[in-house]
mmCIF file of C-alpha atoms in Angstrom:
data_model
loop_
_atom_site.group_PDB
_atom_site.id
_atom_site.type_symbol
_atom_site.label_atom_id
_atom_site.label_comp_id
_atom_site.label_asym_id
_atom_site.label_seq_id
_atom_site.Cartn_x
_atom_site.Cartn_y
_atom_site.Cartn_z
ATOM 1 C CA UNK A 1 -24.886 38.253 56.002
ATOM 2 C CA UNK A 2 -22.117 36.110 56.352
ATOM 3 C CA UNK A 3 -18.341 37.619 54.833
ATOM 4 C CA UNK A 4 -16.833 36.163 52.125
ATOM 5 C CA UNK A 5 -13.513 35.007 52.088
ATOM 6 C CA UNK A 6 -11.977 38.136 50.134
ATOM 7 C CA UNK A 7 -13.842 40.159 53.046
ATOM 8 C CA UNK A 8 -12.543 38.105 55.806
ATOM 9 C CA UNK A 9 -8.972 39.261 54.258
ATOM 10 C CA UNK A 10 -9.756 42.932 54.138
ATOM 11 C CA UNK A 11 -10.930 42.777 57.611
ATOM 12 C CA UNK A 12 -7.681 40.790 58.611
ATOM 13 C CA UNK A 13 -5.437 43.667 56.807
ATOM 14 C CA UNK A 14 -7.093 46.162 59.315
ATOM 15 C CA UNK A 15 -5.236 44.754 61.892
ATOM 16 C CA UNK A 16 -1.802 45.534 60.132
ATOM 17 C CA UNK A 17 0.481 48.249 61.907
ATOM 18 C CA UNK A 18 3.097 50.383 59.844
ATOM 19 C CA UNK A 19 5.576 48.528 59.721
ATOM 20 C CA UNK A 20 4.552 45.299 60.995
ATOM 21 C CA UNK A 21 6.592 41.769 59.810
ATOM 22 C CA UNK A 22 3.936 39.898 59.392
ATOM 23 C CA UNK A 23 3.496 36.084 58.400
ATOM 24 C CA UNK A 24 0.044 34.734 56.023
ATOM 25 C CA UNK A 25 -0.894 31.344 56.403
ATOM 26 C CA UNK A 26 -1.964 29.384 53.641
ATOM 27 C CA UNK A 27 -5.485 29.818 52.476
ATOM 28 C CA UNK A 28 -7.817 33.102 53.644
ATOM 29 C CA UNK A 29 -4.341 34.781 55.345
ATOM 30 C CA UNK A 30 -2.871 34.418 52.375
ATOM 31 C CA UNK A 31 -5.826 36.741 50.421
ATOM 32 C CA UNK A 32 -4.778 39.431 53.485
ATOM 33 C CA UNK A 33 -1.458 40.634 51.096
ATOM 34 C CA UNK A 34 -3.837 42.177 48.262
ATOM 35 C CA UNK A 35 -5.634 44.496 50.936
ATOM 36 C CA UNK A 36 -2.739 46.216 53.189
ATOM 37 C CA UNK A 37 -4.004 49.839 53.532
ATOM 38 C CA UNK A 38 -2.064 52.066 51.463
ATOM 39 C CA UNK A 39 -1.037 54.649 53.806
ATOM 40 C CA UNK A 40 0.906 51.780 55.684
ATOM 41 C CA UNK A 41 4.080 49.658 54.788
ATOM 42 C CA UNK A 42 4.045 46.263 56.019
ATOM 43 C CA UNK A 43 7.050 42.970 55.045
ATOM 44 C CA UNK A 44 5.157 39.994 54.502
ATOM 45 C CA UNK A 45 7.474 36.849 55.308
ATOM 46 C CA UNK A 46 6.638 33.921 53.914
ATOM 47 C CA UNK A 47 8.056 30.863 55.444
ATOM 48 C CA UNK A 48 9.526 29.031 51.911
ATOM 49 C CA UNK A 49 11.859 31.863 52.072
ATOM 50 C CA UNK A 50 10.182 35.027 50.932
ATOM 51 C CA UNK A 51 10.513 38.624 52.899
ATOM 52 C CA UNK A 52 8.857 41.888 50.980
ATOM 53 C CA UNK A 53 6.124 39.702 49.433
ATOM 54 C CA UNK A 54 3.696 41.275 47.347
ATOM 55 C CA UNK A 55 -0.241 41.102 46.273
ATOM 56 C CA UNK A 56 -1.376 37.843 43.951
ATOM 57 C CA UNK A 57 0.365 38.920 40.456
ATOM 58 C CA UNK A 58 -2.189 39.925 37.126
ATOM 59 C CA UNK A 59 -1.612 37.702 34.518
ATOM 60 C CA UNK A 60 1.241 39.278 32.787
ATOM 61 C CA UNK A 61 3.479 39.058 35.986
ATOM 62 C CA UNK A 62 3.400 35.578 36.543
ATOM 63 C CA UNK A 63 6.738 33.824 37.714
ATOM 64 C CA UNK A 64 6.548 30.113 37.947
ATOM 65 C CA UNK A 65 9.209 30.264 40.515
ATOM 66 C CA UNK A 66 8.631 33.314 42.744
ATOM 67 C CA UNK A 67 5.640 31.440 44.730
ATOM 68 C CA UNK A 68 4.611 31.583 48.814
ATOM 69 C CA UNK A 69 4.639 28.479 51.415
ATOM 70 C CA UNK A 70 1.052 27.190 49.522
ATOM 71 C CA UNK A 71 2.644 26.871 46.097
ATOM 72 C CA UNK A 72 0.730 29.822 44.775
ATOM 73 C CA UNK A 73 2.469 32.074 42.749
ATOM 74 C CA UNK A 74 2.899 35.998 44.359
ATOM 75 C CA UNK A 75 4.587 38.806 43.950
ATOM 76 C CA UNK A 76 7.517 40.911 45.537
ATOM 77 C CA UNK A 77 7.836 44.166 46.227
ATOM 78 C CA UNK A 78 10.646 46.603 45.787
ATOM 79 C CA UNK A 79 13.282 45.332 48.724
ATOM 80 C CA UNK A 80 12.367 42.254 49.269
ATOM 81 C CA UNK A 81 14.898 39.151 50.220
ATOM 82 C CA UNK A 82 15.091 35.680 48.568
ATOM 83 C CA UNK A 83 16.644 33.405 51.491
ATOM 84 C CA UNK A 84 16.622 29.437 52.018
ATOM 85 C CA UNK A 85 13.881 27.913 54.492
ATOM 86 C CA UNK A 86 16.803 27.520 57.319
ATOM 87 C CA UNK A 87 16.565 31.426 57.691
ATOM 88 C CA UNK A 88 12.979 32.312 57.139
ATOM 89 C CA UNK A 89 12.788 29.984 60.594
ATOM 90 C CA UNK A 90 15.038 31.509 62.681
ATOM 91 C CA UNK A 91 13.258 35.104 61.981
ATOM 92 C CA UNK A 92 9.860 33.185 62.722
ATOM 93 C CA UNK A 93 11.695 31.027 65.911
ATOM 94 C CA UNK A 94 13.865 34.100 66.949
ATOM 95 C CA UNK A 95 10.610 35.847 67.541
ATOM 96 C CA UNK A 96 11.001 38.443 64.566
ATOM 97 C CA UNK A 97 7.252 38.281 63.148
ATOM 98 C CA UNK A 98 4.484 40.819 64.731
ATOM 99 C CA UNK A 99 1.486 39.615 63.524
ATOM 100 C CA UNK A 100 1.110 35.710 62.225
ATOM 101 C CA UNK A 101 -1.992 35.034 60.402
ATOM 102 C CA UNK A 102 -3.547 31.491 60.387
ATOM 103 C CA UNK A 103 -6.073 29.330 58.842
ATOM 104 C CA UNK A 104 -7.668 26.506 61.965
ATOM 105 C CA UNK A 105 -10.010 23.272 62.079
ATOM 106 C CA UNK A 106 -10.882 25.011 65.492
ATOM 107 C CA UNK A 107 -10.221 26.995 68.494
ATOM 108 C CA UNK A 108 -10.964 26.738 72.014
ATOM 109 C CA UNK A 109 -11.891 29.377 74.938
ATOM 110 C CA UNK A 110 -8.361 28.655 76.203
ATOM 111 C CA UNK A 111 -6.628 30.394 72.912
ATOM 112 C CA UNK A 112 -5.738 26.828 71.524
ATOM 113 C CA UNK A 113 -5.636 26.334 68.267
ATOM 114 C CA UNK A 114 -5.985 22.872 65.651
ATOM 115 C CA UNK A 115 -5.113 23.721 62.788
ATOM 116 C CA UNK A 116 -3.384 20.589 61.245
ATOM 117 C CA UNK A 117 -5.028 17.076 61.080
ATOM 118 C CA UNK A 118 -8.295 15.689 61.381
ATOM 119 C CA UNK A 119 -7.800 12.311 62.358
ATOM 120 C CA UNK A 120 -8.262 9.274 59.519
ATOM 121 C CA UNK A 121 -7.561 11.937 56.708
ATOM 122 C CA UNK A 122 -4.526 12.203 55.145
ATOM 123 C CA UNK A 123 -1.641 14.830 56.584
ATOM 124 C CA UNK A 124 1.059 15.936 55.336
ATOM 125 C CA UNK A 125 1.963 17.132 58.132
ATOM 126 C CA UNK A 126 2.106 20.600 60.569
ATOM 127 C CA UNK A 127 4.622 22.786 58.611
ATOM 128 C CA UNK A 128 5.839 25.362 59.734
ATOM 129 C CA UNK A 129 2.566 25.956 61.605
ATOM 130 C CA UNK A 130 4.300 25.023 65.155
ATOM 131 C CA UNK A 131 6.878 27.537 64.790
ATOM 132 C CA UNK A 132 4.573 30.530 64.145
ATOM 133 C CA UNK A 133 2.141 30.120 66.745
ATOM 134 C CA UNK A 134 5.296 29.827 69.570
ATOM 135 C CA UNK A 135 6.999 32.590 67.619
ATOM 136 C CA UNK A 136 4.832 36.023 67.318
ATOM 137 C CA UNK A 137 3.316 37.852 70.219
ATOM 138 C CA UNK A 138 0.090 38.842 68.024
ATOM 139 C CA UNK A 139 -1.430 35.832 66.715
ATOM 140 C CA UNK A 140 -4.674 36.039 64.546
ATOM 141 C CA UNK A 141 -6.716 33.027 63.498
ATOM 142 C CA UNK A 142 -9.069 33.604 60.198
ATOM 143 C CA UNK A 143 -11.828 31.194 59.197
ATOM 144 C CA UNK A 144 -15.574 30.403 59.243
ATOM 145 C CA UNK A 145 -17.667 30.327 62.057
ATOM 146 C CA UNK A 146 -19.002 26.836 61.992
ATOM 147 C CA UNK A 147 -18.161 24.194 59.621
ATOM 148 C CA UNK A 148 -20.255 22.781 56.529
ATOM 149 C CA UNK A 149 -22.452 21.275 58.477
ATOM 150 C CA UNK A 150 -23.290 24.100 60.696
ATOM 151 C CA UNK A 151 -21.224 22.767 63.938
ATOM 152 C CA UNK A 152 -19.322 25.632 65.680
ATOM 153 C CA UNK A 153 -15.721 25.761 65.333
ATOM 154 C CA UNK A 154 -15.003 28.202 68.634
ATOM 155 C CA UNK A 155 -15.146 25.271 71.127
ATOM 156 C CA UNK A 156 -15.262 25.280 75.450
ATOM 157 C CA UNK A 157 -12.129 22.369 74.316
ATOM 158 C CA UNK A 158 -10.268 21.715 71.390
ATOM 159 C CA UNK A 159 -11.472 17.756 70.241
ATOM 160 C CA UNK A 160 -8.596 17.921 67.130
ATOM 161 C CA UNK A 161 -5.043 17.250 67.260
ATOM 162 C CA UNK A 162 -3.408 20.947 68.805
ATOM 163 C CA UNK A 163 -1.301 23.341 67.284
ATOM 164 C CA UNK A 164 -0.235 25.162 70.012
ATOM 165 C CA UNK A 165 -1.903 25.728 73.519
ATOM 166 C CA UNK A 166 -2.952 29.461 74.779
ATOM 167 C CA UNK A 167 -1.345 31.107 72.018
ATOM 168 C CA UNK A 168 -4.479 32.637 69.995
ATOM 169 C CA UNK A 169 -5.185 36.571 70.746
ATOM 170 C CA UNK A 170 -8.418 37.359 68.160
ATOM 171 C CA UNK A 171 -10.001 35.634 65.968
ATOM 172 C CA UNK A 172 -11.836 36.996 62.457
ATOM 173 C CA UNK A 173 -14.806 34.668 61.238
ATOM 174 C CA UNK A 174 -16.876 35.450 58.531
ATOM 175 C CA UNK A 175 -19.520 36.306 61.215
ATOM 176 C CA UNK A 176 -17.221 37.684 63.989
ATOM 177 C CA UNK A 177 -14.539 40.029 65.196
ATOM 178 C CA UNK A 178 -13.384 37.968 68.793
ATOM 179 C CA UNK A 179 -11.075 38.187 71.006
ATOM 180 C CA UNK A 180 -9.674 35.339 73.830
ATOM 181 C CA UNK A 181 -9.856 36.679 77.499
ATOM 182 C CA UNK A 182 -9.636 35.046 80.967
ATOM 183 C CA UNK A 183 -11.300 31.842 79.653
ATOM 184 C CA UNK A 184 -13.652 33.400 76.484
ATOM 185 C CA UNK A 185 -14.924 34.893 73.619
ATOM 186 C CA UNK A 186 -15.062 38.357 73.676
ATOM 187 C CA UNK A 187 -17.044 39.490 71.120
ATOM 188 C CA UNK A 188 -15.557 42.909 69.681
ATOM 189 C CA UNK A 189 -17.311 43.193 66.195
ATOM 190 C CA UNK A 190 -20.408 41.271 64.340
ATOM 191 C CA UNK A 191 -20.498 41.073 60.403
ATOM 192 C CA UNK A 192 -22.805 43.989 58.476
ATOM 193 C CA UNK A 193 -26.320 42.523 58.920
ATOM 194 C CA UNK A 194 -25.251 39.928 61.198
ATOM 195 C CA UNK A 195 -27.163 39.411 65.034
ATOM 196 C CA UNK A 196 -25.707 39.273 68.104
ATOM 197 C CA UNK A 197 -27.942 36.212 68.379
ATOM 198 C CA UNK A 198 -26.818 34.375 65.558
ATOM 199 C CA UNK A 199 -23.192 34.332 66.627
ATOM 200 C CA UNK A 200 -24.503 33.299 69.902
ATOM 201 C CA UNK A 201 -25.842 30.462 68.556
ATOM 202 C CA UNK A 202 -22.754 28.890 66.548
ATOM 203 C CA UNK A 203 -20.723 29.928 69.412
ATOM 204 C CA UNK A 204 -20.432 26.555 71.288
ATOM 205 C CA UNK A 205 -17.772 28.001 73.683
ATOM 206 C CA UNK A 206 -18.181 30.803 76.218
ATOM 207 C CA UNK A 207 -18.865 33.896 74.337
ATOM 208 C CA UNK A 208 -18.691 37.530 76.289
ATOM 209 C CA UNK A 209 -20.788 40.608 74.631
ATOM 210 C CA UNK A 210 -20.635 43.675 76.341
ATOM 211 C CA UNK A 211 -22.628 46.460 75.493
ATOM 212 C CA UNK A 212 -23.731 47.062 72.204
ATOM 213 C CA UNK A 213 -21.498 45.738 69.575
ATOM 214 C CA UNK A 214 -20.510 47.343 66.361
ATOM 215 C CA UNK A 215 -20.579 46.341 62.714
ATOM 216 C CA UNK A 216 -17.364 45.817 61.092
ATOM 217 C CA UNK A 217 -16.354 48.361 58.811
ATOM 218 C CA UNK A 218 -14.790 46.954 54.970
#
């Protein structure tokens, strides 16, 4: 069975390391902050301006103005720093995030990511996309396998506008644990109740399984 968004995030916070800076897109990343493992520390940056950010507040802590680079309001924990945007990119450019978590349209076999525009809709524009994908070593894309209409989203080629070229390490679907290798798709884990088949077959690009291949663990 396919994972839900909130279980996409919890598999995403497994990849965490004590004491990892790490940066949460907007959308599933961003769910990744309310399921850090407890027996680890992590500093969530958030590129508005936000270092030390915290889980999605309960309705009594609610601050209108303490929000992350979506506009949603969040949390921060005990040490965290308040800074303007001009410094939040110069830790992401000056290659001080570990991990960078992001949302994509699609990715290719190469480790290219779109993540931005879909042509004849209307963009606002990249963000601060651009900066993250040139500026951490670990880079983890998060999102569904295919797309509404059942079309794979892990391409041989990228056909949408690109993010950034050979930058993507894994990749966490709501079917799929993958990583990108010499020209792939590894597969690494399948969803609980999920076949090897099944990902095979919304895997337009090349996909890799070797051996037999576990079920995640939530």
């Amino acid at each position: 069975m396919a994972l839900s968004r909130e279980q996409i995030a919890m598999r995403v916070a497994q990849e965490f390391n004590d004491g990892d800076y790490v940066n949460l897109g907007i959308g599933i990343p961003t769910l990744a902050a309310n399921y850090v493992p407890d027996d680890i520390e992590v500093m969530l940056q958030s590129e508005n301006g936000l270092l030390g950010m915290g889980p999605y507040p309960t309705e009594d802590q609610v601050d209108a103005d303490m929000i992350n680079a979506g506009k949603e309001t969040v949390t921060a924990i005990t040490g965290a720093s308040i800074f303007d945007s001009a410094e939040s990119f110069a830790m992401i450019r000056g290659g001080h995030v570990d991990i960078t978590v992001l949302g994509a349209f699609e990715v290719d076999q190469q480790g290219n990511i779109a993540s931005y525009m879909i042509p004849g809709k209307l963009v606002k524009g990249m963000g601060g996309a651009m900066d993250l994908v040139a500026g951490a070593e670990n880079i983890i894309v998060t999102m569904t396998h295919a797309n509404k209409h059942g079309v794979s989203k892990l391409l041989p080629e990228c056909t949408l506008p690109l993010t950034g070229v050979n930058c993507i390490t894994r990749i966490i679907t709501d079917l799929a644990v993958l990583e990108v290798k010499d020209g792939a798709f590894v597969l690494k884990e399948r969803a609980p109740g999920v076949s090897v088949d099944e990902i095979k077959e919304k895997t337009a690009g090349k996909l890799v399984v070797e051996g037999d291949i576990p079920e995640m663990k939530l």
